[in-house]
Amino acid sequence: MSDLFGQTMLPDGSMEYFPHWLSRGNSDKLLSRLLSDIAWQQPSITIYGKRHPIPRLQAWMGDRPHTYRYSGTDFTSVTWPDYLASLAKELSQIAGVEFNSVLLNLYRNGQDSMGWHSDDEPELGETPVIASLSLGAERDFTLRPSGATRQAHSLPLQHGSLLIMKAGMQSDWQHALPRRARVSEPRINLTFRKIIAA
Ligand SMILES: O=C(O)CCC(=O)C(=O)O
Ligand SMILES: [Fe+2]
């Protein structure tokens, strides 16, 4: 199912990329299943005291209800379907971390995006490892060192690819998924995470 070795990205080795982790057929199947199965939502978050709907749709799932606080809002996971539980298990073996939850993002087209951030919430522990699976439209994943104001790297994430963000990634780097006006097709990204119970 997967390439055995990923490509090491970034000089410090804090990311590993598997361009064809899922076959074309399995990627197509998973994409259409998620598009129709998932109860996609567009919550609002608080930025400088003002509520804004996020510029994408999302869903938060896990092996049981986990609460995750993000931009002033609490999200509680719903129990994941069996096929996501199996995917989590397989990815846990590759990443060496027991994932118990997944944040699903749906970028309906190139107008949807995610701003600069690190996934460094306390619920993720000291050195979070995140497995990120991409499906659908190819979109650029951009990186900059924490504290910098300019993009340093851009990596197009293709249909069926897997990106492992390892220890150090969330403390040393920020990442984003910028708008791309010419993209008209949807993209789904699943970020598998390990939430440490409070
Ligand atoms: O869509 C992506 O590839 C990035 C998603 C992401 O950074 C996140 O869910 O924290
Ligand atoms: Fe992220």
Tab-separated table of C-alpha atoms and ligand atoms in Angstrom, residues 68 70 103 105 107 114-121 130 132 141 165 170 174-176 189 191 193, ligand 2:
chain	number	residue	atom	x	y	z
A	68	TYR	CA	-9.524	20.244	21.942
A	70	TYR	CA	-8.473	26.030	19.406
A	103	LEU	CA	-8.960	16.661	12.467
A	105	ASN	CA	-10.310	19.739	6.843
A	107	TYR	CA	-11.066	23.033	1.381
A	114	MET	CA	-5.614	27.806	6.620
A	115	GLY	CA	-3.494	30.602	8.077
A	116	TRP	CA	-0.004	30.408	9.622
A	117	HIS	CA	0.061	28.341	12.806
A	118	SER	CA	1.832	25.610	14.750
A	119	ASP	CA	-0.079	22.727	16.244
A	120	ASP	CA	1.309	23.290	19.703
A	121	GLU	CA	-1.795	23.196	21.887
A	130	ILE	CA	1.168	14.531	13.364
A	132	SER	CA	-1.241	14.383	7.517
A	141	PHE	CA	1.739	23.546	2.054
A	165	MET	CA	5.412	16.154	10.933
A	170	GLN	CA	5.578	22.456	15.831
A	174	GLN	CA	4.857	27.364	11.330
A	175	HIS	CA	2.816	26.077	8.432
A	176	ALA	CA	-0.114	27.285	6.325
A	189	ASN	CA	-6.742	16.765	4.568
A	191	THR	CA	-4.351	15.266	10.430
A	193	ARG	CA	-3.041	13.455	16.340
B	2	FE	FE	-1.479	22.417	11.267
